[in-house]
């Protein structure tokens, strides 16, 4: 579960400030790009959660038999599955919901209102 392995969800965290700046401050990214980014990041999150479940020492372990994922059983790493993952999941789901419920012409409306 390292970056060299299957931990590609780190790309979501690296690109998040860039997406936030250009999507919500500068308003240069379209709603569809923001939705695509959120869905890709949601897929990356699901990928790492599944990998974590299958790497943990349990009856369903399928990966990492030589080095099982026991770190998440100890503090502070236990915060990952119990706190961080649910917050990230909630953040992506609420962003997707807001983007679906948003006016498709938000950039035009925001730019004309701001001058």
GROMACS .gro file of C-alpha atoms in nm:
model
  115
    1UNK     CA    1   0.000   0.000   0.000
    2UNK     CA    2   0.283   0.238  -0.078
    3UNK     CA    3   0.295   0.491  -0.360
    4UNK     CA    4   0.509   0.239  -0.547
    5UNK     CA    5   0.236  -0.018  -0.494
    6UNK     CA    6  -0.133   0.059  -0.526
    7UNK     CA    7  -0.169   0.387  -0.338
    8UNK     CA    8  -0.265   0.613  -0.628
    9UNK     CA    9  -0.516   0.808  -0.420
   10UNK     CA   10  -0.229   1.033  -0.318
   11UNK     CA   11  -0.272   1.192  -0.662
   12UNK     CA   12  -0.613   1.316  -0.549
   13UNK     CA   13  -0.459   1.491  -0.251
   14UNK     CA   14  -0.180   1.641  -0.459
   15UNK     CA   15  -0.417   1.777  -0.723
   16UNK     CA   16  -0.689   1.893  -0.478
   17UNK     CA   17  -0.541   2.241  -0.412
   18UNK     CA   18  -0.494   2.297  -0.786
   19UNK     CA   19  -0.850   2.187  -0.865
   20UNK     CA   20  -0.987   2.401  -0.580
   21UNK     CA   21  -0.800   2.709  -0.698
   22UNK     CA   22  -0.883   2.684  -1.067
   23UNK     CA   23  -1.231   2.540  -1.014
   24UNK     CA   24  -1.365   2.758  -0.737
   25UNK     CA   25  -1.142   3.067  -0.710
   26UNK     CA   26  -1.054   3.141  -1.073
   27UNK     CA   27  -1.365   2.963  -1.213
   28UNK     CA   28  -1.172   2.833  -1.513
   29UNK     CA   29  -1.268   2.466  -1.479
   30UNK     CA   30  -1.607   2.355  -1.603
   31UNK     CA   31  -1.860   2.171  -1.392
   32UNK     CA   32  -1.805   1.854  -1.594
   33UNK     CA   33  -1.428   1.860  -1.529
   34UNK     CA   34  -1.493   1.902  -1.156
   35UNK     CA   35  -1.739   1.611  -1.165
   36UNK     CA   36  -1.494   1.391  -1.356
   37UNK     CA   37  -1.216   1.476  -1.111
   38UNK     CA   38  -1.440   1.390  -0.814
   39UNK     CA   39  -1.548   1.059  -0.967
   40UNK     CA   40  -1.187   0.966  -1.047
   41UNK     CA   41  -1.083   1.051  -0.692
   42UNK     CA   42  -1.375   0.851  -0.556
   43UNK     CA   43  -1.258   0.555  -0.763
   44UNK     CA   44  -0.904   0.596  -0.630
   45UNK     CA   45  -1.041   0.603  -0.275
   46UNK     CA   46  -1.244   0.287  -0.330
   47UNK     CA   47  -0.936   0.123  -0.482
   48UNK     CA   48  -0.719   0.189  -0.178
   49UNK     CA   49  -0.992   0.087   0.067
   50UNK     CA   50  -1.036  -0.245  -0.111
   51UNK     CA   51  -0.659  -0.295  -0.118
   52UNK     CA   52  -0.638  -0.213   0.252
   53UNK     CA   53  -0.911  -0.464   0.333
   54UNK     CA   54  -0.745  -0.736   0.129
   55UNK     CA   55  -0.401  -0.658   0.278
   56UNK     CA   56  -0.509  -0.666   0.643
   57UNK     CA   57  -0.454  -0.986   0.838
   58UNK     CA   58  -0.802  -1.136   0.828
   59UNK     CA   59  -0.990  -1.430   0.677
   60UNK     CA   60  -1.041  -1.227   0.356
   61UNK     CA   61  -0.674  -1.136   0.313
   62UNK     CA   62  -0.572  -1.171  -0.052
   63UNK     CA   63  -0.259  -0.949  -0.076
   64UNK     CA   64   0.063  -0.888   0.117
   65UNK     CA   65   0.098  -1.224   0.286
   66UNK     CA   66   0.469  -1.159   0.341
   67UNK     CA   67   0.399  -0.819   0.503
   68UNK     CA   68   0.035  -0.780   0.610
   69UNK     CA   69  -0.112  -0.438   0.669
   70UNK     CA   70  -0.102  -0.431   1.048
   71UNK     CA   71  -0.015  -0.061   1.077
   72UNK     CA   72  -0.381   0.043   1.050
   73UNK     CA   73  -0.448  -0.152   1.368
   74UNK     CA   74  -0.226   0.087   1.569
   75UNK     CA   75  -0.247   0.457   1.655
   76UNK     CA   76  -0.209   0.699   1.470
   77UNK     CA   77  -0.262   0.492   1.157
   78UNK     CA   78  -0.596   0.373   1.291
   79UNK     CA   79  -0.725   0.724   1.211
   80UNK     CA   80  -0.701   0.642   0.840
   81UNK     CA   81  -0.990   0.392   0.819
   82UNK     CA   82  -1.188   0.537   1.109
   83UNK     CA   83  -1.169   0.910   1.042
   84UNK     CA   84  -0.981   1.019   0.730
   85UNK     CA   85  -1.144   0.783   0.477
   86UNK     CA   86  -1.501   0.867   0.587
   87UNK     CA   87  -1.425   1.241   0.571
   88UNK     CA   88  -1.275   1.211   0.222
   89UNK     CA   89  -1.569   0.997   0.109
   90UNK     CA   90  -1.816   1.249   0.252
   91UNK     CA   91  -1.628   1.537   0.087
   92UNK     CA   92  -1.637   1.380  -0.258
   93UNK     CA   93  -2.001   1.275  -0.229
   94UNK     CA   94  -2.114   1.621  -0.115
   95UNK     CA   95  -1.908   1.787  -0.388
   96UNK     CA   96  -2.063   1.560  -0.651
   97UNK     CA   97  -2.412   1.634  -0.516
   98UNK     CA   98  -2.351   2.010  -0.515
   99UNK     CA   99  -2.211   2.000  -0.868
  100UNK     CA  100  -2.512   1.802  -0.993
  101UNK     CA  101  -2.753   2.046  -0.827
  102UNK     CA  102  -2.565   2.353  -0.946
  103UNK     CA  103  -2.664   2.579  -1.232
  104UNK     CA  104  -2.469   2.462  -1.540
  105UNK     CA  105  -2.395   2.824  -1.634
  106UNK     CA  106  -2.228   2.909  -1.304
  107UNK     CA  107  -1.909   3.042  -1.461
  108UNK     CA  108  -2.093   3.282  -1.688
  109UNK     CA  109  -2.316   3.399  -1.405
  110UNK     CA  110  -2.026   3.443  -1.160
  111UNK     CA  111  -1.804   3.628  -1.407
  112UNK     CA  112  -2.078   3.868  -1.518
  113UNK     CA  113  -2.175   3.938  -1.159
  114UNK     CA  114  -1.814   4.006  -1.055
  115UNK     CA  115  -1.744   4.226  -1.353
   0.00000   0.00000   0.00000
